[in-house]
PDB file of C-alpha atoms in Angstrom:
ATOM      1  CA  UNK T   1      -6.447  11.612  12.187  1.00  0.00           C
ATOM      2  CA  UNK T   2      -8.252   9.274   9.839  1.00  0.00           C
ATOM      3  CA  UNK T   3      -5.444   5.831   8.422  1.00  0.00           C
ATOM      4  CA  UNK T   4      -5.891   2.833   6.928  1.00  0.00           C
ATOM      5  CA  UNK T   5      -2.907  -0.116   6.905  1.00  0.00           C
ATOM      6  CA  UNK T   6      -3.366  -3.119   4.570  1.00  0.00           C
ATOM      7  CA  UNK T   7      -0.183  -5.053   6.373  1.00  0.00           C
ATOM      8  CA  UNK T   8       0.433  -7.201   3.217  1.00  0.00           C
ATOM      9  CA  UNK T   9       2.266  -5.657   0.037  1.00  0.00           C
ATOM     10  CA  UNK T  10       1.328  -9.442  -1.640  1.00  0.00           C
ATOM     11  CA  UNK T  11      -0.699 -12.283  -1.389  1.00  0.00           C
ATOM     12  CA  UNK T  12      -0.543 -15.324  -3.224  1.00  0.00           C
ATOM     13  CA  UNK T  13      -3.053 -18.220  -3.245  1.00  0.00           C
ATOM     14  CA  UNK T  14      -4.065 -20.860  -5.488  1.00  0.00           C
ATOM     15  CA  UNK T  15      -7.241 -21.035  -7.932  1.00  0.00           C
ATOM     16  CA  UNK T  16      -9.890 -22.440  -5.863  1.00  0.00           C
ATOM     17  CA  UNK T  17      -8.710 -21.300  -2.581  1.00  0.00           C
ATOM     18  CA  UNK T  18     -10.236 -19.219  -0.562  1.00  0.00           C
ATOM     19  CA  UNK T  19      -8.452 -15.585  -0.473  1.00  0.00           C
ATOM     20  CA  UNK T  20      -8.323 -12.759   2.468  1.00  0.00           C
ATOM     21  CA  UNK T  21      -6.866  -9.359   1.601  1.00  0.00           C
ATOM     22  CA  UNK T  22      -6.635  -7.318   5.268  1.00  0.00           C
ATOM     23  CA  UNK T  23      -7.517  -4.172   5.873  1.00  0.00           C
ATOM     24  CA  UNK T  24      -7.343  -2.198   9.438  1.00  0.00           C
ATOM     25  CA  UNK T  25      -8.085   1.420   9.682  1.00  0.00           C
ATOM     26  CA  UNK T  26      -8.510   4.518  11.997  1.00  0.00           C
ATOM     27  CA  UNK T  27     -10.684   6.792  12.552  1.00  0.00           C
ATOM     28  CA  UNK T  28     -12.227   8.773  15.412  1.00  0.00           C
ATOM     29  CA  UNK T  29     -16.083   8.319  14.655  1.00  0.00           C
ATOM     30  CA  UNK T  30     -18.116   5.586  12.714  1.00  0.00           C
ATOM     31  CA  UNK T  31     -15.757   4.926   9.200  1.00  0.00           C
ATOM     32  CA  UNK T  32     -16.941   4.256   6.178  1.00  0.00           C
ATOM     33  CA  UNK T  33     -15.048   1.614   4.312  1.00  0.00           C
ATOM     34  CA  UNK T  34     -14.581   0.789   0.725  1.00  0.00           C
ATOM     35  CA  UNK T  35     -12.507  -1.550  -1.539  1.00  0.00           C
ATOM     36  CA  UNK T  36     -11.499  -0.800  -5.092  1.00  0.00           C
ATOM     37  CA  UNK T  37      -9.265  -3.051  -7.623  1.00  0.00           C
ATOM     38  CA  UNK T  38      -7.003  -1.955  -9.937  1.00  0.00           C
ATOM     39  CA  UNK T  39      -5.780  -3.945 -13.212  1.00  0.00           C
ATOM     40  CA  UNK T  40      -2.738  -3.207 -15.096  1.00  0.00           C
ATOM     41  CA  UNK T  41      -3.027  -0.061 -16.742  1.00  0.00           C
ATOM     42  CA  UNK T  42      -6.716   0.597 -15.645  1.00  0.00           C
ATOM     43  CA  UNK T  43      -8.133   2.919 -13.188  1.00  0.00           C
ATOM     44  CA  UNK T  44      -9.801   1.787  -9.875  1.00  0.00           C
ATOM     45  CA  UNK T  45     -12.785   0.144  -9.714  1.00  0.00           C
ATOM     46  CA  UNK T  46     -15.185  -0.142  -7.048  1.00  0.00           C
ATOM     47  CA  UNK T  47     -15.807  -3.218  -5.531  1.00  0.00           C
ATOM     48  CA  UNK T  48     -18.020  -2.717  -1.928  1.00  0.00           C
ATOM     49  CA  UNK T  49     -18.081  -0.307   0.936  1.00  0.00           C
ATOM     50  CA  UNK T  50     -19.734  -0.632   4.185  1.00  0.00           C
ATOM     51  CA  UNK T  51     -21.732   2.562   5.061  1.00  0.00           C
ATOM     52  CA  UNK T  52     -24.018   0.593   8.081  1.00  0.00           C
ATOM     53  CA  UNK T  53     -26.028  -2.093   8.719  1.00  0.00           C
ATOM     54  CA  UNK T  54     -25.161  -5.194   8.210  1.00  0.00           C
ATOM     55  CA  UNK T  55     -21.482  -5.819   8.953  1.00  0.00           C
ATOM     56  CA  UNK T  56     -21.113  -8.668   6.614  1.00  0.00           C
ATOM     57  CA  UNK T  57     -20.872  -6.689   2.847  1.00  0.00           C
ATOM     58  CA  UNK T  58     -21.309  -8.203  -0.821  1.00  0.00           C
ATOM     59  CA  UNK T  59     -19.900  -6.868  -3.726  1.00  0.00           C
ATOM     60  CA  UNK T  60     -18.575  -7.676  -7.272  1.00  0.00           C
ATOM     61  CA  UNK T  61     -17.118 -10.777  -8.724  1.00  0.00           C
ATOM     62  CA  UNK T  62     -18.085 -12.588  -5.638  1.00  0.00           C
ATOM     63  CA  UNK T  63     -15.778 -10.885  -3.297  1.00  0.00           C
ATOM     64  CA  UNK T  64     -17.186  -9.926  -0.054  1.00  0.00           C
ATOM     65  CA  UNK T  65     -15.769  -8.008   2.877  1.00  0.00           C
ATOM     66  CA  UNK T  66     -16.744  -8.453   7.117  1.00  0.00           C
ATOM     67  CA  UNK T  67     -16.846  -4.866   9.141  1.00  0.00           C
ATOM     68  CA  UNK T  68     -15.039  -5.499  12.905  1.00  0.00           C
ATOM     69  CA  UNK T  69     -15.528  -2.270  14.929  1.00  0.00           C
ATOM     70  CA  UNK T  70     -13.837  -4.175  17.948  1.00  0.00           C
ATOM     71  CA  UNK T  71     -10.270  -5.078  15.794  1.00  0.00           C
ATOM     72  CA  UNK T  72     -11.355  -1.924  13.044  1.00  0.00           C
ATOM     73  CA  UNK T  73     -10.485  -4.393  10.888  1.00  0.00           C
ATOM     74  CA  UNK T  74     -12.188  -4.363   7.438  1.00  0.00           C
ATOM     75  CA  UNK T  75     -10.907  -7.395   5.693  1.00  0.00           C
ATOM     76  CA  UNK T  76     -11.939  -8.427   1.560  1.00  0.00           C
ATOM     77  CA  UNK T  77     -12.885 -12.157   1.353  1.00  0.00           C
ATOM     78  CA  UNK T  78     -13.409 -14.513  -1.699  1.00  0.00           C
ATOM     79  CA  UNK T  79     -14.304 -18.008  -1.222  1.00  0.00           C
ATOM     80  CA  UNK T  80     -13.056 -19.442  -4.610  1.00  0.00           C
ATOM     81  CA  UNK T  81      -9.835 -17.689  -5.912  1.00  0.00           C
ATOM     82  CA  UNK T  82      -9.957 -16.658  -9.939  1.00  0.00           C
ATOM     83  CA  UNK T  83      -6.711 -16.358 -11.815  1.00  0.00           C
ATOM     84  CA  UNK T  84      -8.377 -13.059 -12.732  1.00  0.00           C
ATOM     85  CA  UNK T  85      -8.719 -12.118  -9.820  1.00  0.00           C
ATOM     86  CA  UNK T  86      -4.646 -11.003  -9.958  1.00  0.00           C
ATOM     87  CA  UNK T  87      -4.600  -7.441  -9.203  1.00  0.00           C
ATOM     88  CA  UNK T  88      -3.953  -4.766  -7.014  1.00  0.00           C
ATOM     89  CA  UNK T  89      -6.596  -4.024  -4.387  1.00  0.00           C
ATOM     90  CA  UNK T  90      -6.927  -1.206  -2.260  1.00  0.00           C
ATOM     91  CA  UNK T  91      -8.343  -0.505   0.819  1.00  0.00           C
ATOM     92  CA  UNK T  92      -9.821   3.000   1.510  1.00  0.00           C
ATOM     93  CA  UNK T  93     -11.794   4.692   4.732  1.00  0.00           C
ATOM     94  CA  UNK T  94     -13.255   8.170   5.249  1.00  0.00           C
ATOM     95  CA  UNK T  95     -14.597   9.791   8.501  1.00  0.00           C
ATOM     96  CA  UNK T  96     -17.440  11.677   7.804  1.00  0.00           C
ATOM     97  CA  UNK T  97     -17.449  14.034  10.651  1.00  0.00           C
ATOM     98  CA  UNK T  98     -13.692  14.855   8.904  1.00  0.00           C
ATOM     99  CA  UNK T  99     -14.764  16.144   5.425  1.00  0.00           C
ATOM    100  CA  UNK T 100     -13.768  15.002   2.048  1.00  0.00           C
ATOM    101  CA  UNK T 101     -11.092  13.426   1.739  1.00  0.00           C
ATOM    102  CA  UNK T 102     -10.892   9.303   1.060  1.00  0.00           C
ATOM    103  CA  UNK T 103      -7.815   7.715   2.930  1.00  0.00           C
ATOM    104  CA  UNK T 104      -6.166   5.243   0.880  1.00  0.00           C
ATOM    105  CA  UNK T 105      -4.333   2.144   1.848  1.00  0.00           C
ATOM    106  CA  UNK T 106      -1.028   1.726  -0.051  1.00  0.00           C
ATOM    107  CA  UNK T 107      -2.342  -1.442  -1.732  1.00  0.00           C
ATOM    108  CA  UNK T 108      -1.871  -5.271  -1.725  1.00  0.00           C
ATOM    109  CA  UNK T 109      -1.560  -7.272  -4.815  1.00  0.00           C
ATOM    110  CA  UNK T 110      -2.866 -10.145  -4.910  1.00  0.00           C
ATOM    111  CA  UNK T 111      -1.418 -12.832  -6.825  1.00  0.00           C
ATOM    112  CA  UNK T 112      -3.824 -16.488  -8.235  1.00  0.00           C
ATOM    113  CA  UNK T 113      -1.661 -19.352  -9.449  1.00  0.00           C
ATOM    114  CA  UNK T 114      -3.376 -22.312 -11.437  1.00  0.00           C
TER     115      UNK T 114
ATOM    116  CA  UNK H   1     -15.725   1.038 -18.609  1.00  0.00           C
ATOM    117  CA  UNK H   2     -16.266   3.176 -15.518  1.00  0.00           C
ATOM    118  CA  UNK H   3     -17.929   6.352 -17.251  1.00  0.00           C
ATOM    119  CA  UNK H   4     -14.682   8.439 -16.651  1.00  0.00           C
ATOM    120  CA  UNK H   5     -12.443   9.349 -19.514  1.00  0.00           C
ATOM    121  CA  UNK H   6      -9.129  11.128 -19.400  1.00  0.00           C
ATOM    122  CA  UNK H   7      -6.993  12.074 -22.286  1.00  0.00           C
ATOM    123  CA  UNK H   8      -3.849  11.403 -22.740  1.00  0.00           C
ATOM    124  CA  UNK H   9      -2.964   7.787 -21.786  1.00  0.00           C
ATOM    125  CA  UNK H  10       0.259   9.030 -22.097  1.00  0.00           C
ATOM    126  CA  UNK H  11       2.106  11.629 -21.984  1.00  0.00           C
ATOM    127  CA  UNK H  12       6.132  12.948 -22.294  1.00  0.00           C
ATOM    128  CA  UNK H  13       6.885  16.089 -21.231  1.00  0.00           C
ATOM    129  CA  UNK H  14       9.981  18.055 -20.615  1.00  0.00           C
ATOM    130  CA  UNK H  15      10.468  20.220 -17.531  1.00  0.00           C
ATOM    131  CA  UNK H  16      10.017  23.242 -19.565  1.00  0.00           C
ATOM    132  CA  UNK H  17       7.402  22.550 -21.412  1.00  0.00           C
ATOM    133  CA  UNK H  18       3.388  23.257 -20.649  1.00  0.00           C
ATOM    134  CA  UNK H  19       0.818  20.668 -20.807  1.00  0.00           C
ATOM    135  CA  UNK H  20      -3.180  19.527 -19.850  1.00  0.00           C
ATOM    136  CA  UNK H  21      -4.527  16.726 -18.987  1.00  0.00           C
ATOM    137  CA  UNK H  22      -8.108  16.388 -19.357  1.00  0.00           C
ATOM    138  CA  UNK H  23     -10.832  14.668 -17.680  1.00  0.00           C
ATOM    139  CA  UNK H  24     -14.701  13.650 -18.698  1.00  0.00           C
ATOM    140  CA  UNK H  25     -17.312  12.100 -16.975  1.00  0.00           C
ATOM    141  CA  UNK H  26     -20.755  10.814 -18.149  1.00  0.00           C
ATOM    142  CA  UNK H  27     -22.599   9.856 -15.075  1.00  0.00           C
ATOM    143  CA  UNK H  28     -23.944  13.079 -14.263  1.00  0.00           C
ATOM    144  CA  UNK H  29     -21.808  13.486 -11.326  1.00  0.00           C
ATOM    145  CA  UNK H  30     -21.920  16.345  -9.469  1.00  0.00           C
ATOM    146  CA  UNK H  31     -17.760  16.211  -7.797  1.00  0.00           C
ATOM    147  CA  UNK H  32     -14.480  14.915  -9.488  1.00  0.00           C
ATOM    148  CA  UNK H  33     -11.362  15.188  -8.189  1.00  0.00           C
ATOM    149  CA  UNK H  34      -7.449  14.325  -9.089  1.00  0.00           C
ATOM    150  CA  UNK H  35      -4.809  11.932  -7.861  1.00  0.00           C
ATOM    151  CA  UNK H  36      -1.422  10.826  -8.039  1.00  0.00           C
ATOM    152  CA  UNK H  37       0.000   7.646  -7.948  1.00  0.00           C
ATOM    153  CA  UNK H  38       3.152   6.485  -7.287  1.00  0.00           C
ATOM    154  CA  UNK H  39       4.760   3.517  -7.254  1.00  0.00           C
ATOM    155  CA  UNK H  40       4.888   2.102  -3.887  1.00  0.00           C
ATOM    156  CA  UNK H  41       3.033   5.050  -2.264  1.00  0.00           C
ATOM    157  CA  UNK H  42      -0.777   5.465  -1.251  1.00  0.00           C
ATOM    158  CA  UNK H  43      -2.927   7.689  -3.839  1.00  0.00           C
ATOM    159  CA  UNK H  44      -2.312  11.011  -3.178  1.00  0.00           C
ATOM    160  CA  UNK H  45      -5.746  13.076  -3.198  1.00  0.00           C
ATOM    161  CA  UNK H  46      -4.316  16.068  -5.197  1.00  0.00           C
ATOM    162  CA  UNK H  47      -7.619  18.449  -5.858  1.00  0.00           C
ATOM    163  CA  UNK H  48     -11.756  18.289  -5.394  1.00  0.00           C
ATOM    164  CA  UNK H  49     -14.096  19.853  -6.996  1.00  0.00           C
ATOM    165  CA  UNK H  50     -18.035  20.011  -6.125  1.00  0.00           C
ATOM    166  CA  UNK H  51     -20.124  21.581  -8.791  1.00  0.00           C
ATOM    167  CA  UNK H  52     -17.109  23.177 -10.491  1.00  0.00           C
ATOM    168  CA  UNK H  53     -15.981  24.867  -6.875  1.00  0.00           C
ATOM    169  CA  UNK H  54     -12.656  24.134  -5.415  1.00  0.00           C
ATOM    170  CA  UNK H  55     -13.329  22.272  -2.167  1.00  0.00           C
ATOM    171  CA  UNK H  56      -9.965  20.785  -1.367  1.00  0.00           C
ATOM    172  CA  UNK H  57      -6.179  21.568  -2.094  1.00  0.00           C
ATOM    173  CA  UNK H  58      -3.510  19.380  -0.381  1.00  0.00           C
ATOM    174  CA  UNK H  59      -0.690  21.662  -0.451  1.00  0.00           C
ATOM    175  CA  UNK H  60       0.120  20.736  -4.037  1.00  0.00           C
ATOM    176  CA  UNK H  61       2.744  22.371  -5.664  1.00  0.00           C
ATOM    177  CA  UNK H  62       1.690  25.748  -7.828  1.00  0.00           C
ATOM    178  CA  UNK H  63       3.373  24.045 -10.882  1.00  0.00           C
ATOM    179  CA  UNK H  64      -0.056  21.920 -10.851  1.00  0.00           C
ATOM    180  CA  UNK H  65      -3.270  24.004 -11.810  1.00  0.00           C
ATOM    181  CA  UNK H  66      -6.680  22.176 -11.911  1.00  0.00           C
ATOM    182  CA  UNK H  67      -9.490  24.013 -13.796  1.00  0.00           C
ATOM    183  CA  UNK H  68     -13.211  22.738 -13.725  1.00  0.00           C
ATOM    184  CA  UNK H  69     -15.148  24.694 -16.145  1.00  0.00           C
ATOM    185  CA  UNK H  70     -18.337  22.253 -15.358  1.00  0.00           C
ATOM    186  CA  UNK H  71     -19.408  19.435 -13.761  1.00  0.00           C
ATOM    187  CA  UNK H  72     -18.564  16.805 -16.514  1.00  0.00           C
ATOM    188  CA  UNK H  73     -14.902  18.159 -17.301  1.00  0.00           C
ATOM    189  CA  UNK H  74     -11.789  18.765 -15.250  1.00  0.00           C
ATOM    190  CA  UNK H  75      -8.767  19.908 -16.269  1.00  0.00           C
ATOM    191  CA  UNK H  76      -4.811  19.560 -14.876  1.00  0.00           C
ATOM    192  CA  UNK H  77      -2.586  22.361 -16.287  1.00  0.00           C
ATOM    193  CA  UNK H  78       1.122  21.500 -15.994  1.00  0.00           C
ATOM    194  CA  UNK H  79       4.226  23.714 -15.965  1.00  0.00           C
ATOM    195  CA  UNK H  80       7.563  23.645 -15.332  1.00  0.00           C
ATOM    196  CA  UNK H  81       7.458  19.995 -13.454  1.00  0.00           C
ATOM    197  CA  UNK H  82      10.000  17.989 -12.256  1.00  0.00           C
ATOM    198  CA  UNK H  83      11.340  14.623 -12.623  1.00  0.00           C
ATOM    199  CA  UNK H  84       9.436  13.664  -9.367  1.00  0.00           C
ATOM    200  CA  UNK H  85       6.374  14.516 -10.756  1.00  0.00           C
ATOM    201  CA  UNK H  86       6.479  11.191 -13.067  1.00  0.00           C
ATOM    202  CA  UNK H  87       3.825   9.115 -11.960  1.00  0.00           C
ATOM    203  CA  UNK H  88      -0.025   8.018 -12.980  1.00  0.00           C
ATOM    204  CA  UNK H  89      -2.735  10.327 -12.647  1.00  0.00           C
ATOM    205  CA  UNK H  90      -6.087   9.496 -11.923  1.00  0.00           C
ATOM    206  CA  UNK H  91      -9.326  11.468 -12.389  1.00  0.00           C
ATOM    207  CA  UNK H  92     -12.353  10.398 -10.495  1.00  0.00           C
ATOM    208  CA  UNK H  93     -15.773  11.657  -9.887  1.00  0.00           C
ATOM    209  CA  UNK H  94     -18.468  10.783  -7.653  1.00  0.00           C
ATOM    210  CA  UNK H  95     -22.541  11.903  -6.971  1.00  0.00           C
ATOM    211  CA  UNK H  96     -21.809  14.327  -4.815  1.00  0.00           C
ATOM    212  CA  UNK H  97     -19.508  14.888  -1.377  1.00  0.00           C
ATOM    213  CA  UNK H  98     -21.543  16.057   0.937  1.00  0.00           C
ATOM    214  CA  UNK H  99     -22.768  12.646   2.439  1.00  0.00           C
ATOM    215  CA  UNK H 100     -19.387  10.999   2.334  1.00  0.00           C
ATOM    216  CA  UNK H 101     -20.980   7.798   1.300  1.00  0.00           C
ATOM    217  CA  UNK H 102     -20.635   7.959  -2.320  1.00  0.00           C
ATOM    218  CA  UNK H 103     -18.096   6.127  -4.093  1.00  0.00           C
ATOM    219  CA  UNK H 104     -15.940   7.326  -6.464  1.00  0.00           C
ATOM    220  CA  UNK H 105     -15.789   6.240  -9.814  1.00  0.00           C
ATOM    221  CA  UNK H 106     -11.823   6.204 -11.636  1.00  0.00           C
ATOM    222  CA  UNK H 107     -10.593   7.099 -15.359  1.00  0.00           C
ATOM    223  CA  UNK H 108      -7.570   4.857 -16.835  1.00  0.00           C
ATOM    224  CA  UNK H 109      -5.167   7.419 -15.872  1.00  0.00           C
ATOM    225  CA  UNK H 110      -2.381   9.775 -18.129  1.00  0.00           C
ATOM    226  CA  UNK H 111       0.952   7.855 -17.657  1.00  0.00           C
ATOM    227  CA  UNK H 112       3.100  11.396 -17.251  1.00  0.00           C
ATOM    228  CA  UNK H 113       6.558  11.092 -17.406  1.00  0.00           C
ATOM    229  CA  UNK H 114       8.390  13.830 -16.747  1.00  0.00           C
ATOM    230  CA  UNK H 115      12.223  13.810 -18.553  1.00  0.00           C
TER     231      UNK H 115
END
């Protein structure tokens, strides 16, 4: 069965520092991976996924997330923290030999003091 | 915005009553689908649909009724809930399902709250 963990329900960093939001999942074939954001009182909005290729993935606002098949390990990255950047970020993954559905992760928020 | 709209933001409903929320997308999409959140829980996949077919059901309750009259509205027809029903749900849609690789697209969610 398909799962995703993201083993932090908060993260706090300052502006300017560089944040990491993690991510592990499990599937039984070749995953793809997504992250989505979610502001107060908004839906979720897409931010990358990693389908195949390169492992290293770019996506909005600067954020970025780095594929590991060997940990499954599918963590977001920022270099430079935003204060905007406070949210709630999930983590999902879907098998695609397993059908529809997109696994979610139960969601980290992450937290950017000035 | 994301393209998705759902109406209402919010709603209050008593157990007995019967309500709809409704669900619009405007990017040509060919599935949409329904979710609940709850606090402190993953998002619970509730219903898909793929040009205005059921594909999924994940054993919700009968109380919840989707309807998809085409691919740019969906529909979630509620009766008789419960108190544990309360939470935020989300509409979504997305290209299409059957490569798996396209991602979904959200609405702002109806606030339901469930007295």
């Amino acid at each position: 069965a398909q799962s995703v963990a993201q083993p932090e329900d908060q993260v706090n960093v300052a502006e300017g520092n560089p944040l990491t939001v993690k991510c592990t999942y499990s599937v039984s074939g070749n995953p793809y991976l997504f992250w989505y954001v979610q502001y107060p009182n908004r839906g979720l909005q897409f931010l990358l996924k990693y389908i195949t290729g390169d492992n290293l993935v770019k996506g909005s606002y600067g954020f970025e997330a780095e594929f590991n098949k060997s940990q499954t390990s599918f963590h977001l990255k920022k270099p430079s923290a935003l204060v905007s950047d406070s949210a709630l970020y999930f983590c999902a993954v879907r098998d695609p030999q397993a059908g529809t559905a997109l696994i979610f992760g139960k969601g980290t928020t992450l937290s950017v003091s000035s | 915005e994301t393209g998705v709209t759902q109406t209402p933001r919010h709603l209050v409903m008593g157990m007995t009553n019967k309500k709809s929320l409704k669900c619009e997308q405007h990017l040509g999409h060919n599935a949409m689908y329904w979710y609940k959140q709850s606090a402190k829980k993953p998002l619970e996949l509730m219903f898909v649909y793929s040009l205005e077919e059921r594909v999924e059901n994940n054993s919700v309750p009968s109380r919840f009724s989707p309807e998809c009259p085409n691919s740019s509205h969906l529909f979630l027809h509620l009766h008789t809930l419960q108190p544990e029903d309360s939470a935020l749900y989300l509409c979504a849609s997305s290209q299409d399902i059957g490569g798996s690789s396209y991602e979904q697209y959200f609405g702002p969610g109806t606030r339901l709250t469930v007295t």
